Coordinates of C-alpha atoms and ligand atoms in Angstrom, one line a residue:
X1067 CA -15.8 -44.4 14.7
X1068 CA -17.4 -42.8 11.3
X1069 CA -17.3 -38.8 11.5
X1070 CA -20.5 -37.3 11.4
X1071 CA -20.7 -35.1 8.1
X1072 CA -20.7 -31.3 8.0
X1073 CA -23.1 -30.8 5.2
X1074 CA -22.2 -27.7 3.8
X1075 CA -25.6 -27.7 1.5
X1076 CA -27.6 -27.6 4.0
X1077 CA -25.8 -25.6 6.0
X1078 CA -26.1 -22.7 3.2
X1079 CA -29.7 -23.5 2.8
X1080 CA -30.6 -22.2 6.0
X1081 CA -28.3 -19.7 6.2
X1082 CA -29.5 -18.5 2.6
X1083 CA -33.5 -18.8 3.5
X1084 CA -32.4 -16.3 6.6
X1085 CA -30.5 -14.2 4.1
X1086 CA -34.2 -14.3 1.4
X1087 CA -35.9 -13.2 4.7
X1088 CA -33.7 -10.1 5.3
X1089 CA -33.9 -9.1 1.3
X1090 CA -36.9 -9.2 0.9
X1091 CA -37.4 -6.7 4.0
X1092 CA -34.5 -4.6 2.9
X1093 CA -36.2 -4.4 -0.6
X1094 CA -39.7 -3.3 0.8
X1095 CA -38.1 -0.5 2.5
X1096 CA -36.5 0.2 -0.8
X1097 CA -33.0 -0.5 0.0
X1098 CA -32.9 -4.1 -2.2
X1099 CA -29.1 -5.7 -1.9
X1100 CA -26.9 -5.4 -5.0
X1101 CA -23.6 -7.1 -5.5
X1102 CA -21.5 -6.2 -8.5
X1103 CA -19.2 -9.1 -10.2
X1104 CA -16.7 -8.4 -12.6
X1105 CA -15.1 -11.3 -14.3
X1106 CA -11.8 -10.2 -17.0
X1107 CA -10.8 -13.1 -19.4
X1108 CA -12.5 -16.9 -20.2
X1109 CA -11.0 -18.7 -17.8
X1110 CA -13.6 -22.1 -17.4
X1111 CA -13.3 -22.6 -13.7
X1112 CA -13.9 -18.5 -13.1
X1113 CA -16.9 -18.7 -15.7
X1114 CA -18.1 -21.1 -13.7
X1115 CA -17.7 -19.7 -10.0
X1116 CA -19.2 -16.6 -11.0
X1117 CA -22.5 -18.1 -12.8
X1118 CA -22.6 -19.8 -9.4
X1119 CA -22.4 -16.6 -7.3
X1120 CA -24.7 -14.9 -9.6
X1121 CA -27.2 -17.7 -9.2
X1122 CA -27.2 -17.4 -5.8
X1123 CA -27.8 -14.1 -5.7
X1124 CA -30.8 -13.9 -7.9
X1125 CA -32.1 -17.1 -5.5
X1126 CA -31.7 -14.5 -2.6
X1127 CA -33.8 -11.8 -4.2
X1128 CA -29.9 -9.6 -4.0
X1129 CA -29.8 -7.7 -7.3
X1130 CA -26.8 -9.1 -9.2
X1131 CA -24.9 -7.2 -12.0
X1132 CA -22.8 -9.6 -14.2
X1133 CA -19.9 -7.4 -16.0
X1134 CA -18.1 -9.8 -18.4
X1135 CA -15.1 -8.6 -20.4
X1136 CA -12.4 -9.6 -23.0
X1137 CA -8.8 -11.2 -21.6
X1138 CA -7.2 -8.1 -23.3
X1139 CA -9.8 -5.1 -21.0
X1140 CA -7.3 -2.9 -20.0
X1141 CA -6.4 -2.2 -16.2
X1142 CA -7.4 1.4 -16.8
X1143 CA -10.8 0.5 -17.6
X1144 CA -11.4 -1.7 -15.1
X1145 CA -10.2 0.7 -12.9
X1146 CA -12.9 3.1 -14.5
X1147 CA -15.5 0.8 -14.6
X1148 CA -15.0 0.1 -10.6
X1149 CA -14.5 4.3 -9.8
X1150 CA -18.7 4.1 -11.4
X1151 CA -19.6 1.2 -9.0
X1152 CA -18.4 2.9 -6.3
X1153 CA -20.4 5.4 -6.5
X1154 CA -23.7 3.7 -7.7
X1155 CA -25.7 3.6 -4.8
X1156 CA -28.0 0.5 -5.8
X1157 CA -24.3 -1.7 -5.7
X1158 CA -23.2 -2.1 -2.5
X1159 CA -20.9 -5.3 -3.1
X1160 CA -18.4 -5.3 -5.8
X1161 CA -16.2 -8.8 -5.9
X1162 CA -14.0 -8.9 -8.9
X1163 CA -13.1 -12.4 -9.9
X1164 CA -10.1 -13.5 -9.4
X1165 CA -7.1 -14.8 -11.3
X1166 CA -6.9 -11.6 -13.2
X1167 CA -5.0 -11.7 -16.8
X1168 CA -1.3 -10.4 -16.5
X1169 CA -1.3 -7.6 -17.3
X1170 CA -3.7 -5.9 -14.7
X1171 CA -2.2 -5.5 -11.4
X1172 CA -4.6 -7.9 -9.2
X1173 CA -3.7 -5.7 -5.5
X1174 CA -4.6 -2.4 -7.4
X1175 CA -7.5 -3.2 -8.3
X1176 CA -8.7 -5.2 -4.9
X1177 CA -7.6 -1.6 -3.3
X1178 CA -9.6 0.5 -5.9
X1179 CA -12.7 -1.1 -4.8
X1180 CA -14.3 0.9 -1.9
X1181 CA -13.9 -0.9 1.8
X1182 CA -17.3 -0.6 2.3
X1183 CA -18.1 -2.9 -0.9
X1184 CA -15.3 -5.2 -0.1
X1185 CA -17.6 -8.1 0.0
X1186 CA -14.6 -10.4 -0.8
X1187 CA -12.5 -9.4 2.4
X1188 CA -9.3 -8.8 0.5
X1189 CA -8.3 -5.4 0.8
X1190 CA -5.7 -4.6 2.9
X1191 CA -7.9 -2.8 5.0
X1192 CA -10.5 -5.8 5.6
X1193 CA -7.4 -7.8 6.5
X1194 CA -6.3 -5.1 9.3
X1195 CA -10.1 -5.3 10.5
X1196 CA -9.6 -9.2 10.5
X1197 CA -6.1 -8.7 12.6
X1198 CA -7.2 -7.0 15.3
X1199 CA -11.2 -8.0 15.2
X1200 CA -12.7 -4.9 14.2
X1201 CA -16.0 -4.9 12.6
X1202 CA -15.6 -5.4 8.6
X1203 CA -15.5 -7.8 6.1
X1204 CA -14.6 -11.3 6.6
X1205 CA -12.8 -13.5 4.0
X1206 CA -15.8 -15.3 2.9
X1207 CA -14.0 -18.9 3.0
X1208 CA -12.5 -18.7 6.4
X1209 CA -15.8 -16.8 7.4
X1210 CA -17.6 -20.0 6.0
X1211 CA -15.2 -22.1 7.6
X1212 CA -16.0 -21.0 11.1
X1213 CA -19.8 -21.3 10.4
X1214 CA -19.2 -25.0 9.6
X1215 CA -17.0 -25.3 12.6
X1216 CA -19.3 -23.8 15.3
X1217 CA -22.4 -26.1 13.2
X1218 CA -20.6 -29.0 15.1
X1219 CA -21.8 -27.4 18.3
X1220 CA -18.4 -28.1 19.5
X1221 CA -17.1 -24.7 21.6
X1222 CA -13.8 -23.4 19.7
X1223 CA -12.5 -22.0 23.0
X1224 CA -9.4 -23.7 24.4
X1225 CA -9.2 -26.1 21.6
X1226 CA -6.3 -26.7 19.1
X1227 CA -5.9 -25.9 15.1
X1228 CA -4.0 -26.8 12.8
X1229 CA -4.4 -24.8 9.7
X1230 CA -2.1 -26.1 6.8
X1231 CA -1.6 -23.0 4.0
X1232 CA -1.0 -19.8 5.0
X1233 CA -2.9 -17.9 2.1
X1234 CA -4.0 -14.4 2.5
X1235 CA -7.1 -15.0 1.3
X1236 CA -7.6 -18.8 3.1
X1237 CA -4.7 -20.0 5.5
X1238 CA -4.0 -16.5 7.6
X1239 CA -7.4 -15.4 7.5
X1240 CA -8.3 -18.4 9.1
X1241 CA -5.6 -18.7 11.1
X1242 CA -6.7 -15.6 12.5
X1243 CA -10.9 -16.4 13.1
X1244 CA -9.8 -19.0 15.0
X1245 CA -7.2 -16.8 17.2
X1246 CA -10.1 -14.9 17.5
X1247 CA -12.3 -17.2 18.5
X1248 CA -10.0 -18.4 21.3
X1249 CA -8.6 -21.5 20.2
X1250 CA -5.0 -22.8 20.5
X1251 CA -3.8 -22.3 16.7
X1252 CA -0.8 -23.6 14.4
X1253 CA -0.4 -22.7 11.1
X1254 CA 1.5 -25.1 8.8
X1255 CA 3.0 -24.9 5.3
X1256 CA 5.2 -26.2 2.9
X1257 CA 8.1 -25.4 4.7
X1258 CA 6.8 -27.5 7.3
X1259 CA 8.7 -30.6 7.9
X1260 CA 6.2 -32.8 9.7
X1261 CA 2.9 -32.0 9.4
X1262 CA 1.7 -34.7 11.2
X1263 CA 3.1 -34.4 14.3
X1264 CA 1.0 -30.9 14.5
X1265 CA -2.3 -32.3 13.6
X1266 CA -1.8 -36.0 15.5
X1267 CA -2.4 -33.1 18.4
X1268 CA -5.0 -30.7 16.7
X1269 CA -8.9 -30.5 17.8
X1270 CA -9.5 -29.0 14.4
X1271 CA -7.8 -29.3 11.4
X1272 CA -8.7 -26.8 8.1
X1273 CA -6.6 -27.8 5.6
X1274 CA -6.2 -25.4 2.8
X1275 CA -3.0 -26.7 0.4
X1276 CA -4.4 -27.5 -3.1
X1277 CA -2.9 -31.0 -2.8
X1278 CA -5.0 -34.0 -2.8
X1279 CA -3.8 -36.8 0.2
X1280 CA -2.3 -34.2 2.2
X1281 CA -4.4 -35.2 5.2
X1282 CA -4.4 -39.2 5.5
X1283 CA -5.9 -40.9 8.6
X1284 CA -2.9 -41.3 10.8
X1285 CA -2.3 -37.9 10.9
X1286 CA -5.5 -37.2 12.5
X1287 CA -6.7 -37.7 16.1
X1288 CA -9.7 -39.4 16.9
X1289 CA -12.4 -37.2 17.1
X1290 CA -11.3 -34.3 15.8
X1291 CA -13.2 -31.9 13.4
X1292 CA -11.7 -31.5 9.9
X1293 CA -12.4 -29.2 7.2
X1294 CA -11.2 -29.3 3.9
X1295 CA -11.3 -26.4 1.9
X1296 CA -8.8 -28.1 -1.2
X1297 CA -10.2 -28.8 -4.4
X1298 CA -8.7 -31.2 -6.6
X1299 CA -9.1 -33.0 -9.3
X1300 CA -8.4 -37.0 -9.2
X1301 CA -6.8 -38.4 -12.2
X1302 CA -10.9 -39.6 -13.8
X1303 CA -11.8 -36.0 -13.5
X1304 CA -14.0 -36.5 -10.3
X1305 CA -13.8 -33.1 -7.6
X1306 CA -11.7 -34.0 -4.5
X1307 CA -10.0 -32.4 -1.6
X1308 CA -6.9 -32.2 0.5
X1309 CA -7.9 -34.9 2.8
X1310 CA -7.9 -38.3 2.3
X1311 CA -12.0 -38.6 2.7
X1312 CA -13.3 -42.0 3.1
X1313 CA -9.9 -42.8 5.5
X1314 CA -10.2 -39.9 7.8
X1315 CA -14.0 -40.1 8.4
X1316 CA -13.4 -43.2 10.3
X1317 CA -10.7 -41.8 12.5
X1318 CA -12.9 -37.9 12.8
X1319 CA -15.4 -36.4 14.6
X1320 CA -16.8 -34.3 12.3
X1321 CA -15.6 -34.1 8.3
X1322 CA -16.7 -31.5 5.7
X1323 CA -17.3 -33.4 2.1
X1324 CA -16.0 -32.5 -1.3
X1325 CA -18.3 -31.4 -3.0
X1326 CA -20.5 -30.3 -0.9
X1327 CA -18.6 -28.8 2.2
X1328 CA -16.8 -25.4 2.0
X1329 CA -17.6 -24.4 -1.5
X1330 CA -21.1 -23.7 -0.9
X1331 CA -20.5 -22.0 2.1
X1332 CA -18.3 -19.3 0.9
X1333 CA -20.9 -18.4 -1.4
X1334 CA -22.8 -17.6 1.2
X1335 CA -20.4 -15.7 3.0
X1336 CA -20.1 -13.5 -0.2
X1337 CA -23.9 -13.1 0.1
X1338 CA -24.1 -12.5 4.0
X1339 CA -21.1 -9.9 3.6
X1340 CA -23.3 -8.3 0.8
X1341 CA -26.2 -8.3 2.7
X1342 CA -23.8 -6.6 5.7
X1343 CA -22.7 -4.3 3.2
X1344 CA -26.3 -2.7 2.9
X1345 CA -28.0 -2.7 6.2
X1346 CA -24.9 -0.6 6.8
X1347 CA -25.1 2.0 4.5
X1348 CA -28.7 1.9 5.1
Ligands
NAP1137 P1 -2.6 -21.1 -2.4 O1 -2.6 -19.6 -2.5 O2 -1.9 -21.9 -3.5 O3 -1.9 -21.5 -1.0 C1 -1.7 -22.9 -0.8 C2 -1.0 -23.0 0.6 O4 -0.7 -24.3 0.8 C3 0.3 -22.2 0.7 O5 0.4 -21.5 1.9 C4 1.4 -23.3 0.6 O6 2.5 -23.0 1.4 C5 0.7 -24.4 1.2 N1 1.3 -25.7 0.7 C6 1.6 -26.0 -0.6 N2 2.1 -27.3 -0.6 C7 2.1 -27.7 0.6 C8 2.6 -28.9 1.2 N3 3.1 -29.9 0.5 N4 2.5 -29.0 2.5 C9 1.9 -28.0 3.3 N5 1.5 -26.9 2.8 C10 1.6 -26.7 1.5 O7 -4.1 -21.7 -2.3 P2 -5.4 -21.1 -1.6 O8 -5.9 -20.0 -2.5 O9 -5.1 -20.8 -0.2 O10 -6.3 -22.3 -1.8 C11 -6.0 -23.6 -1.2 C12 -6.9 -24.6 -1.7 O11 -8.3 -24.3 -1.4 C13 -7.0 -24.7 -3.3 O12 -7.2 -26.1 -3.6 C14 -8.1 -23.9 -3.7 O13 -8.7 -24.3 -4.9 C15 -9.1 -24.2 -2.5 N6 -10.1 -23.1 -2.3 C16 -11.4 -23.5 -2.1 C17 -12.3 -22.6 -1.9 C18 -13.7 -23.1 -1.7 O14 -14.6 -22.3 -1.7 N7 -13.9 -24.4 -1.5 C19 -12.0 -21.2 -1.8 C20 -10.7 -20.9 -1.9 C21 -9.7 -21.8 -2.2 P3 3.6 -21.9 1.1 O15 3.0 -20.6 1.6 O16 4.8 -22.3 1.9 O17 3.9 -21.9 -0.4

């Protein structure tokens, strides 16, 4: 059996020509989106995820404001600098990237940020709204996650998962969607001593570790649907994730690609949580 692929491109690109269709109604009416991203410090990989969320933004038609500032910005401004996005009413998304330099204290400033422009899902609000299902904002890789789940056309209800990681911004969140949605759901992590014997029984498998090969093919039951959220690099530098690709798409159901799978679909999530954000306040 080969897994059919999740194609998490094309996945987006629909999603995203729904999201164009909405922003450009929103802005007729005069009420065009706006997502804020702050990004502290030169770290390559963050330089790059933000140009990327920026990009998709302007695709969109969302108003994007790019803030960029030295490693050494001082918490106290950034504080500042959030207190006057908060109240600019052409912003309704802020998302400040994320590691943070050291010295700025990461949870204040996620809980400085105004819920209702918590596009990213991790204040400690959102996450309440994510534990008990009320309306707010999503994590926008878990949120993504489910999108590429229910794609498969497979119903969640009844079924088992096997998240590995318990993040709070990946592994609980999605730990909890999937509650949510009904399934059956186990949640392992590195204190796990067989992993396998949990996901030899899953449905659905989201593995979310960081750890390249930490899903191999006989830990895996036919059919299944698997998505890997890891990225990874292999030792020549090419992009990878937790799962053991071309092994596990002959034993799966369904497989999400690295590149190509999860990535672009949380951007979207940022986007559609934006995009939530103003028909709101609107
Ligand atoms: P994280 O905060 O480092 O969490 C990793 C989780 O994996 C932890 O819960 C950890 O368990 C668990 N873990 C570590 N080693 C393990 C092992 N050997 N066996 C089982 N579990 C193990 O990472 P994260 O932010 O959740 O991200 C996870 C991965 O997803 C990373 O590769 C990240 O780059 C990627 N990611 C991708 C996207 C995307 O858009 N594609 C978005 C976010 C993250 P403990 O809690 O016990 O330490």
């Amino acid at each position: 059996m080969t897994a059919q692929l999740i194609d998490g491109n094309a996945l987006s690109k629909r999603l995203r020509g729904d999201m164009a269709t909405l922003t450009a109604e929103l802005t007729a009416r005069g009420h065009r989106p706006g997502l804020a991203v702050i990004l502290v410090g030169d770290d390559p990989a963050s330089a790059v995820y933000v140009r990327n969320k920026v990009a998709a933004c302007e695709a969109t038609g969302i108003l994007s404001i790019l803030d960029r500032y030295p490693a050494t910005f001082s918490e106290a401004d950034l504080l500042a600098r959030i207190a006057a996005l908060n109240a600019d009413p052409s912003v309704h998304g802020i998302l400040v990237q994320m590691p943070l330099p050291r010295h700025i204290d990461a949870h204040r400033v996620i809980e400085a940020i105004d819920p209702a422009k918590d596009v990213d899902g991790y204040s400690v609000l959102s996450a309440g709204q994510t534990l008990t299902g009320l309306p707010g904002m999503r994590p926008c890789t878990p949120y993504g996650c489910m999108k590429l789940i229910e794609s498969t056309g497979q119903d969640i209800r009844g079924k088992h998962a096997v998240v590995i990681g318990r993040s709070n911004t990946v592994g609980k969140p999605m730990a909890l969607l999937l509650l949510q949605a009904n399934a059956t759901v186990t949640v392992c992590h590195s204190a796990t001593p067989d992993i396998g014997f949990h996901t030899r029984q899953a449905d659905i498998v989201v593995a979310a570790v960081g750890r390249a090969g930490t899903v191999k093919a006989d830990m895996v039951k036919p059919g299944a649907i698997v998505i890997d959220v890891g990225i990874n690099r292999t030792a020549d530098g090419r992009l990878c994730g937790d799962v053991d690709f071309e092994a596990v798409r002959e034993v799966a159901g369904w497989i999400t690609p690295v590149p190509g799978g999860v990535g672009p679909m949380t951007i979207t999530m940022l986007l559609a949580n934006t995009l939530q954000a103003a028909e709101r306040r609107i």
